[in-house]
mmCIF file of N, CA and C in Angstrom:
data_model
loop_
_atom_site.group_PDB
_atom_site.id
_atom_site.type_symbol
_atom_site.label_atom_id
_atom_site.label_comp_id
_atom_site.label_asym_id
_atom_site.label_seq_id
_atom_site.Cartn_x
_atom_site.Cartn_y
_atom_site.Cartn_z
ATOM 1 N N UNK A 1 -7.992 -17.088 41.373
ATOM 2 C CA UNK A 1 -8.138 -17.399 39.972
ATOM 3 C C UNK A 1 -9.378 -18.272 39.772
ATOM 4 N N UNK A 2 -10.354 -17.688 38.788
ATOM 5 C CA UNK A 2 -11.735 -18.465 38.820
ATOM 6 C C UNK A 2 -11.188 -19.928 37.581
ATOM 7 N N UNK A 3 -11.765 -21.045 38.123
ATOM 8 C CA UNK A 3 -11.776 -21.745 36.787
ATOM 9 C C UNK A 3 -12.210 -21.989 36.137
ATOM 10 N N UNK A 4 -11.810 -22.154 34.849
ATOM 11 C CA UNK A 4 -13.016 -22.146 33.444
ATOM 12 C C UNK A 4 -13.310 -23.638 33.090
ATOM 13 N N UNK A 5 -15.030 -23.760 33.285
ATOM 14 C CA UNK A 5 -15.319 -24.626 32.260
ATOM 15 C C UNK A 5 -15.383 -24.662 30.998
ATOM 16 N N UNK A 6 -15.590 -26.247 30.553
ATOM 17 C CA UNK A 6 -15.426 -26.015 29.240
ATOM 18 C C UNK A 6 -16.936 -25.899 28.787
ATOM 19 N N UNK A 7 -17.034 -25.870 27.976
ATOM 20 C CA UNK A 7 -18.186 -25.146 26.925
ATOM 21 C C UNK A 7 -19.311 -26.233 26.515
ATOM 22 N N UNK A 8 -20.230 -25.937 26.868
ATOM 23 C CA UNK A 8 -21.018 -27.298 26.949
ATOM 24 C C UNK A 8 -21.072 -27.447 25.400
ATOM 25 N N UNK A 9 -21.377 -26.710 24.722
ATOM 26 C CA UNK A 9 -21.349 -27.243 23.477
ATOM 27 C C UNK A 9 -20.601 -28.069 22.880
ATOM 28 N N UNK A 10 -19.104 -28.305 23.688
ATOM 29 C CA UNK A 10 -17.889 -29.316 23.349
ATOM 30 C C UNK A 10 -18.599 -31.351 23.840
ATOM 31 N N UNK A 11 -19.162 -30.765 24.953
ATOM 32 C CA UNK A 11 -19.645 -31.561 25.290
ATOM 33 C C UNK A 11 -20.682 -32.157 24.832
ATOM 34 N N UNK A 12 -21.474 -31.980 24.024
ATOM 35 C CA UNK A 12 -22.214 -32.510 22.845
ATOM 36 C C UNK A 12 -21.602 -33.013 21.872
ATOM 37 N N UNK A 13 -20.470 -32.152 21.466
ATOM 38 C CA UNK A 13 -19.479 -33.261 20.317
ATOM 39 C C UNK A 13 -19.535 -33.813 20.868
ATOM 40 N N UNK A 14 -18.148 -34.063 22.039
ATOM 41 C CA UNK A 14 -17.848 -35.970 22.270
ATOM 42 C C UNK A 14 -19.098 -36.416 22.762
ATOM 43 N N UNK A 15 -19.951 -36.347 22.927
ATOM 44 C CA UNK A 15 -21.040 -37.165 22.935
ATOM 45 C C UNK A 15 -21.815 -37.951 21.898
ATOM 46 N N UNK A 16 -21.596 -37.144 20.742
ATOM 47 C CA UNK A 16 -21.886 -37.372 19.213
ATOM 48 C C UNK A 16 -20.974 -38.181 18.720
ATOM 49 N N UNK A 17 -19.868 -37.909 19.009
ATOM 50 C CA UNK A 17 -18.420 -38.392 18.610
ATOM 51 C C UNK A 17 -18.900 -39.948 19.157
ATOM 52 N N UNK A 18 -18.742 -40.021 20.433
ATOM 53 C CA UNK A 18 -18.728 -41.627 20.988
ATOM 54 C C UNK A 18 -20.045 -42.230 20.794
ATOM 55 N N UNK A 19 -21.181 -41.477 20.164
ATOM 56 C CA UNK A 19 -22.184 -42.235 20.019
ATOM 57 C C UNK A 19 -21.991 -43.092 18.453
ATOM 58 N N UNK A 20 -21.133 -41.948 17.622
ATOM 59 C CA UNK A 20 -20.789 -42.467 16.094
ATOM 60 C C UNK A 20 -19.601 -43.231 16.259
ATOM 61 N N UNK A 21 -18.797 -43.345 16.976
ATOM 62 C CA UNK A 21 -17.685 -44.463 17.309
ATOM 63 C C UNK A 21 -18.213 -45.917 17.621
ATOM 64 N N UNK A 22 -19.171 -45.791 18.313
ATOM 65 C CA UNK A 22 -19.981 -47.022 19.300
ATOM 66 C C UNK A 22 -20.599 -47.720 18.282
ATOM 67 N N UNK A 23 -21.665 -46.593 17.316
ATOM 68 C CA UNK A 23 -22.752 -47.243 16.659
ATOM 69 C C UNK A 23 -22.567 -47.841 15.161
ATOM 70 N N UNK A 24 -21.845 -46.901 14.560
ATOM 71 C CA UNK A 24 -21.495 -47.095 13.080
ATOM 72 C C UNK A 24 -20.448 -48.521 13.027
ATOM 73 N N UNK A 25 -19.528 -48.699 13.735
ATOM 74 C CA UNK A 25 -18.261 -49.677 13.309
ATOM 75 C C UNK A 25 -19.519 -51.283 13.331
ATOM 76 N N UNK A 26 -19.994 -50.857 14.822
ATOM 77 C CA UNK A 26 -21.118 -52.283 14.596
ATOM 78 C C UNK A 26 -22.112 -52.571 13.391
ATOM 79 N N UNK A 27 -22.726 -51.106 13.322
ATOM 80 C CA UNK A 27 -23.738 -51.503 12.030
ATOM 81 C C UNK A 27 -22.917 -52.322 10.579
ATOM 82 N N UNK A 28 -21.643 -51.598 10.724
ATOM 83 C CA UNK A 28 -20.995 -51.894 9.711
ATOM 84 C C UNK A 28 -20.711 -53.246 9.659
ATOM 85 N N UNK A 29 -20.033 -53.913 10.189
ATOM 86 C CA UNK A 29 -19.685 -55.054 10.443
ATOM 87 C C UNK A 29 -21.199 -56.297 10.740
ATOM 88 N N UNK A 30 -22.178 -55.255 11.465
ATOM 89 C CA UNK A 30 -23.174 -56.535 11.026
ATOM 90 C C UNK A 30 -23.772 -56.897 9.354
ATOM 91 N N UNK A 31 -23.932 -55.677 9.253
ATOM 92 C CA UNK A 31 -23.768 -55.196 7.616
ATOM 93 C C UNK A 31 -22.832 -56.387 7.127
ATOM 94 N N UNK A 32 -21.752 -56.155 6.732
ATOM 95 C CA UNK A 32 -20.957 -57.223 5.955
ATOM 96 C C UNK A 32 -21.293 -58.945 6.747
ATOM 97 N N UNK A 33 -21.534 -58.751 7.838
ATOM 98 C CA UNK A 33 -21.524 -60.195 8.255
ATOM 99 C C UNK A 33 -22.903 -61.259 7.482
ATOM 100 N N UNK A 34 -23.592 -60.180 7.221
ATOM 101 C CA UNK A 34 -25.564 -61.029 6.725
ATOM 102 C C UNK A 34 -24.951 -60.794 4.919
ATOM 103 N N UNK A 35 -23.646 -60.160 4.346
ATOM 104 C CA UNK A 35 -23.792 -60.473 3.291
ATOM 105 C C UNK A 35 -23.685 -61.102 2.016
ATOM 106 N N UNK A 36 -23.175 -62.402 2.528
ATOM 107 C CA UNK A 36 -23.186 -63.484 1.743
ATOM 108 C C UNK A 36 -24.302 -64.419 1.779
ATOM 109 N N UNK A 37 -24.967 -64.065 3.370
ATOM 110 C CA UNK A 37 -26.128 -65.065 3.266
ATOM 111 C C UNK A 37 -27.505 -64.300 2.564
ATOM 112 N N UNK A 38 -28.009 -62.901 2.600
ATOM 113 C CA UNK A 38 -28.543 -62.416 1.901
ATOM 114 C C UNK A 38 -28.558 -62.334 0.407
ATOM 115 N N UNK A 39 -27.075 -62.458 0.065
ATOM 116 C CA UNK A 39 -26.858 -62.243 -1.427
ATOM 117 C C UNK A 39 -27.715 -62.899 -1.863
ATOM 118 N N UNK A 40 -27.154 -64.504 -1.539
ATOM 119 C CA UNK A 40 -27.715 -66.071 -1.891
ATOM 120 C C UNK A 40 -29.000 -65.878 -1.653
ATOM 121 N N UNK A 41 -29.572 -65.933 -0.809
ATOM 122 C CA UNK A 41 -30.748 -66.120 -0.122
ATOM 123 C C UNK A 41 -31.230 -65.236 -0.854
ATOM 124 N N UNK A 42 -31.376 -64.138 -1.690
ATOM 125 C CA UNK A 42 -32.071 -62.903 -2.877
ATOM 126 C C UNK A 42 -31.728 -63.475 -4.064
ATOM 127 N N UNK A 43 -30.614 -63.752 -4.447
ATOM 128 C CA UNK A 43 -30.116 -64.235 -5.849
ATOM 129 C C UNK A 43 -29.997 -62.539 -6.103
ATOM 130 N N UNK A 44 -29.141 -61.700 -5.590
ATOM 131 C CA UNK A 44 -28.900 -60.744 -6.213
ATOM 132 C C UNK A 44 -27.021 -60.462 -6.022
ATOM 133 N N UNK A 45 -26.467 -59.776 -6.611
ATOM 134 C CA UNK A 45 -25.271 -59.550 -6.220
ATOM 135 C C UNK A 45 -24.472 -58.975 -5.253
ATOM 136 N N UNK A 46 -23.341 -59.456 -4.965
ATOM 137 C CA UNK A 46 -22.731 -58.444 -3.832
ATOM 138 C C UNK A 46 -22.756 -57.104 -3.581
ATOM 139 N N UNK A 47 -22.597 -56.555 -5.186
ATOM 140 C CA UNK A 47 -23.044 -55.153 -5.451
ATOM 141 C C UNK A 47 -24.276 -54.366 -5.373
ATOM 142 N N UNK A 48 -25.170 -55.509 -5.600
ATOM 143 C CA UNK A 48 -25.954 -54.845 -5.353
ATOM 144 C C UNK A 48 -26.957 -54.333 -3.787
ATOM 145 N N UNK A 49 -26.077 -55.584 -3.051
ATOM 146 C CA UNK A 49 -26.436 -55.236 -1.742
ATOM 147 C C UNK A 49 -25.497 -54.272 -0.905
ATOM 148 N N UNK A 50 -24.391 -53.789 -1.403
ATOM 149 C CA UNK A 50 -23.775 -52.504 -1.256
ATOM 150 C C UNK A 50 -23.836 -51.530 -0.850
ATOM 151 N N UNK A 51 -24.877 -51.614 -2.661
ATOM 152 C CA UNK A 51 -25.523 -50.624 -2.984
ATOM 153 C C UNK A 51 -26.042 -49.594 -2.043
ATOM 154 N N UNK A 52 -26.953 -50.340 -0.854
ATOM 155 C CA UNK A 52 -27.887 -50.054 -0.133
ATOM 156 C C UNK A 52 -26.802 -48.482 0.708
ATOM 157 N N UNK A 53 -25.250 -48.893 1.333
ATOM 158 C CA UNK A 53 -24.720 -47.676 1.297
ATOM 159 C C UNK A 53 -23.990 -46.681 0.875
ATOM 160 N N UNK A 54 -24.429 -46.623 -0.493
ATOM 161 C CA UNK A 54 -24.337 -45.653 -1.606
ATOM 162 C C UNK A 54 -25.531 -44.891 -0.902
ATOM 163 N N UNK A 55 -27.019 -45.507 -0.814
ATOM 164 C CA UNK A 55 -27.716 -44.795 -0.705
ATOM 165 C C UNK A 55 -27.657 -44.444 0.406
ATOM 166 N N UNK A 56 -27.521 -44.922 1.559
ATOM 167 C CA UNK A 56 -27.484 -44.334 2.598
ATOM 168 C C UNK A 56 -26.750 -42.878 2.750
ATOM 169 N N UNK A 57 -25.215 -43.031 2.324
ATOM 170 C CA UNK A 57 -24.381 -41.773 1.675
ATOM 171 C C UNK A 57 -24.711 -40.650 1.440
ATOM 172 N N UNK A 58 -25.835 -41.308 0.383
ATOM 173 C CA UNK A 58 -26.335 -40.130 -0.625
ATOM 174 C C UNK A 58 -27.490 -39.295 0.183
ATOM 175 N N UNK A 59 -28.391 -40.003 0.573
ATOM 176 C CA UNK A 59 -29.220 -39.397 1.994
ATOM 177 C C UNK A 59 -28.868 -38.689 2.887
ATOM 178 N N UNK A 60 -27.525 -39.156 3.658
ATOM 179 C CA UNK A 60 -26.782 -38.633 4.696
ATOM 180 C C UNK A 60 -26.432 -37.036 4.025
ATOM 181 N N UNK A 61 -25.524 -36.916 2.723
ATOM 182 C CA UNK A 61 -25.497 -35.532 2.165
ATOM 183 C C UNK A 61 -26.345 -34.905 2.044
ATOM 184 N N UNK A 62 -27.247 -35.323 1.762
ATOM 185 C CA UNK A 62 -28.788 -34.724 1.124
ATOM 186 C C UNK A 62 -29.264 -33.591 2.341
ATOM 187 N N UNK A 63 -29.462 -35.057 3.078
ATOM 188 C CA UNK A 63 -30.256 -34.237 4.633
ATOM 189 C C UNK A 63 -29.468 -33.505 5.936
ATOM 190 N N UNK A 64 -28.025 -33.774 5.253
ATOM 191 C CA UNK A 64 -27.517 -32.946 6.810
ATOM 192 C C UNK A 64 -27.625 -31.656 6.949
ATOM 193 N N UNK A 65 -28.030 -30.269 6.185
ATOM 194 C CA UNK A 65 -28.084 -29.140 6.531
ATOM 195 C C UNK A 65 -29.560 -29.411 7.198
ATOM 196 N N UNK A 66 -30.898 -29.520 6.512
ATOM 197 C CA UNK A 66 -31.986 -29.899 7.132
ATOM 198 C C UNK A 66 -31.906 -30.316 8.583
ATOM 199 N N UNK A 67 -31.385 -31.686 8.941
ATOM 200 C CA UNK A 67 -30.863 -32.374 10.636
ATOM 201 C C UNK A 67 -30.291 -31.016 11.173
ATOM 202 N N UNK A 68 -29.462 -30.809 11.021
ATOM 203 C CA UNK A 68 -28.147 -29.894 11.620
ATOM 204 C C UNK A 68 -29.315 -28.604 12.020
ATOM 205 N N UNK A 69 -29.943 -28.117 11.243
ATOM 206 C CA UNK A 69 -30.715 -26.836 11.365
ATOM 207 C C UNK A 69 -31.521 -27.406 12.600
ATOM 208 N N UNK A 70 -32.227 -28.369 12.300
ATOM 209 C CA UNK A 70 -32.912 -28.997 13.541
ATOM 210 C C UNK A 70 -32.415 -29.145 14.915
ATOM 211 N N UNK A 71 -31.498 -29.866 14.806
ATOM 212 C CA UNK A 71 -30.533 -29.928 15.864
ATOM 213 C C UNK A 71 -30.263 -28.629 16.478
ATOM 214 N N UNK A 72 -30.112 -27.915 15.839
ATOM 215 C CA UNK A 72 -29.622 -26.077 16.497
ATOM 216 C C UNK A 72 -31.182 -25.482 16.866
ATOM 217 N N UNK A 73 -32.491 -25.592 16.478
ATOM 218 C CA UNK A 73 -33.191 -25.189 17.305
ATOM 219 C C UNK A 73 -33.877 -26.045 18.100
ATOM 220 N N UNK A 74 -33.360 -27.216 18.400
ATOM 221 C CA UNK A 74 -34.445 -28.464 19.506
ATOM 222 C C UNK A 74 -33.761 -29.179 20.197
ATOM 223 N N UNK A 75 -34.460 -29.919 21.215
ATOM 224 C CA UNK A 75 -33.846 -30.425 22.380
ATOM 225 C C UNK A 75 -33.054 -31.530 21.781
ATOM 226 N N UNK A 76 -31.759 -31.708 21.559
ATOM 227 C CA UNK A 76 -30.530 -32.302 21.293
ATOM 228 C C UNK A 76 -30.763 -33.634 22.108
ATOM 229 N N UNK A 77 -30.907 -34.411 22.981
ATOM 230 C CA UNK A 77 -31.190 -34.921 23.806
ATOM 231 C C UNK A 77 -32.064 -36.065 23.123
ATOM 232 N N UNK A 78 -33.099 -35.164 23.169
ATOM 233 C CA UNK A 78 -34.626 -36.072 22.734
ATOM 234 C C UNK A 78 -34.167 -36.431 21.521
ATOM 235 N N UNK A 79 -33.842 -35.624 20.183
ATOM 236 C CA UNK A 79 -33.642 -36.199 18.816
ATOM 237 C C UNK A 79 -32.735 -37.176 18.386
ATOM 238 N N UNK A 80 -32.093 -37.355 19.774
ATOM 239 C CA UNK A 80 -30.361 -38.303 19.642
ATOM 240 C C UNK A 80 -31.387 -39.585 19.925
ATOM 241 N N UNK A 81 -31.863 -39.425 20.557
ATOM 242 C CA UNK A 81 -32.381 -40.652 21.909
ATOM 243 C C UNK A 81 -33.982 -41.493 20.918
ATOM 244 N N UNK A 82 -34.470 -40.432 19.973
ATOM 245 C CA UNK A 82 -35.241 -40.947 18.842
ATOM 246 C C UNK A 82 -34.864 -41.451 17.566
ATOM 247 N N UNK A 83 -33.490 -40.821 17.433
ATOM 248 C CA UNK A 83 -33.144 -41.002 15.969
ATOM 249 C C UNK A 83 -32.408 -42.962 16.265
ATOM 250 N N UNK A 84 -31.669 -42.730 17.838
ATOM 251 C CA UNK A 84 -31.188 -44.215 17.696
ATOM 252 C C UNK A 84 -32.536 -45.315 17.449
ATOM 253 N N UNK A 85 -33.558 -44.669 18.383
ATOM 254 C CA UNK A 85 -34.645 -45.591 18.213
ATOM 255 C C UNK A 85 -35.247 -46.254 16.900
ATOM 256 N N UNK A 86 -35.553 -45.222 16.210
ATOM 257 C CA UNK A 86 -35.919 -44.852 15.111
ATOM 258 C C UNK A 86 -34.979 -45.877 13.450
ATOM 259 N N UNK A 87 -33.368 -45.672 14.245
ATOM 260 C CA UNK A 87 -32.658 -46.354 13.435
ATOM 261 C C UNK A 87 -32.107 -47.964 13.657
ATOM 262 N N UNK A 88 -32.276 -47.995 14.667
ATOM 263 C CA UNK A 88 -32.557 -49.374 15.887
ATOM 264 C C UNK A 88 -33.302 -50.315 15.081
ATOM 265 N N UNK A 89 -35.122 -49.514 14.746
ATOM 266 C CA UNK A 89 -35.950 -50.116 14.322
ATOM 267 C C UNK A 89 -35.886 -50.344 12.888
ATOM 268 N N UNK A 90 -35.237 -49.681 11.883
ATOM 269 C CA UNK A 90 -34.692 -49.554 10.459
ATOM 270 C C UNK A 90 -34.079 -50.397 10.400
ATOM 271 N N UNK A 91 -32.678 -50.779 10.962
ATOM 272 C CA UNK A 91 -32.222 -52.053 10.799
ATOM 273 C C UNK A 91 -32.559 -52.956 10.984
ATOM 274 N N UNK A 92 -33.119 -53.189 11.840
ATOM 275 C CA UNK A 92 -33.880 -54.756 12.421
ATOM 276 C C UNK A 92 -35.121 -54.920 11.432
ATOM 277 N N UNK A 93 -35.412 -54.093 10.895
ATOM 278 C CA UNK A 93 -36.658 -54.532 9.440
ATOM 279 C C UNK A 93 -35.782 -54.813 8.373
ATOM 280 N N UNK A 94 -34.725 -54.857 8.653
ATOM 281 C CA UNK A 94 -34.522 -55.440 7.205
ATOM 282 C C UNK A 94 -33.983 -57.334 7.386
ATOM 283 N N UNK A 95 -33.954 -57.286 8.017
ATOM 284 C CA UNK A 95 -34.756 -59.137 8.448
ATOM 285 C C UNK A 95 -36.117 -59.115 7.827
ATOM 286 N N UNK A 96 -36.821 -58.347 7.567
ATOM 287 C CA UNK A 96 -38.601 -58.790 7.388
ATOM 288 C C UNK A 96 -38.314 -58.557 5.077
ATOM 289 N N UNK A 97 -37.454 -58.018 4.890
ATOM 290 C CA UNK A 97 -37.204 -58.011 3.339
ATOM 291 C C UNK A 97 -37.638 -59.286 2.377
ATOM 292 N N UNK A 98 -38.724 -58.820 1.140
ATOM 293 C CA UNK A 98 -38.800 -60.108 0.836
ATOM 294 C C UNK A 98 -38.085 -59.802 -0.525
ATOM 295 N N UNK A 99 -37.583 -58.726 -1.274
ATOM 296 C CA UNK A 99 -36.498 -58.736 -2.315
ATOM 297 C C UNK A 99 -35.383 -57.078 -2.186
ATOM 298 N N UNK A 100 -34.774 -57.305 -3.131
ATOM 299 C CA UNK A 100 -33.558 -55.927 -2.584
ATOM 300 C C UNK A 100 -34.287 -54.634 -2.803
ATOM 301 N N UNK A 101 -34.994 -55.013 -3.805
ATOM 302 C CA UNK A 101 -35.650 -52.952 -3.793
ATOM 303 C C UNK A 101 -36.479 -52.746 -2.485
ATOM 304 N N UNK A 102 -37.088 -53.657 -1.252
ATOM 305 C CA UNK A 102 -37.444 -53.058 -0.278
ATOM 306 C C UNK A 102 -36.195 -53.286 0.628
ATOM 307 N N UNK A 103 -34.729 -53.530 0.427
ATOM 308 C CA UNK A 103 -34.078 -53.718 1.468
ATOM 309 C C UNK A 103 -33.098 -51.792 0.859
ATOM 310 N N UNK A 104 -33.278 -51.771 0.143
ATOM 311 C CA UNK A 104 -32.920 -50.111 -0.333
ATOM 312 C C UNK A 104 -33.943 -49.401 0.273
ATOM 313 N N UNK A 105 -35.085 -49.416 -0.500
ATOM 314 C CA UNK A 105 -36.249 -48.814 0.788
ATOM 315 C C UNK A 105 -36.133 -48.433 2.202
ATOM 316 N N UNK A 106 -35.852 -49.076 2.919
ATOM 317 C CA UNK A 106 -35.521 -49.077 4.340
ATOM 318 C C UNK A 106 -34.311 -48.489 4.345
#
């Protein structure tokens, strides 16, 4: 009896899976942790620093057929391994913010 592997393509989910388990709960939580001192420190509202993932949301819908198409013709690998970079460096600029419309920006 031969045995069957499983399907590498499964194996890219949970890879995706534990990279969005790992990465998101932290962003989140650093997220709420800077936002009382940002509020103050802007003089803008709770809401409106929120805000920022509304937009994110709204982006995320926007662009996932675009990503996804990408993803299905290119090295999976490389775009995972840029996009953390890429988003690594997105968050950590928003320490350099000098009011909320460039902390939406980013």
């Amino acid at each position: 009896m031969k045995k069957e592997k499983m399907f590498y393509g499964w194996w890219v989910v949970l890879g995706c899976v534990l990279i969005t388990t790992t990465m998101v709960p932290s962003v989140m939580s650093m997220a709420n942790k800077f936002l009382i001192p940002f509020t103050t420190e802007m003089g803008v509202s709770r809401g409106a620093f929120t805000f920022s993932n509304t937009i994110l949301q709204i982006m995320g819908i926007f662009l996932a057929p675009f990503v996804t198409k990408k993803l299905a013709k290119g090295n999976i690998r490389r775009m995972q391994s840029i996009s953390i970079i890429v988003f690594a460096l997105a968050y950590a600029s928003y320490g350099l913010v000098q009011n909320v419309y460039q902390h939406y920006a980013i």
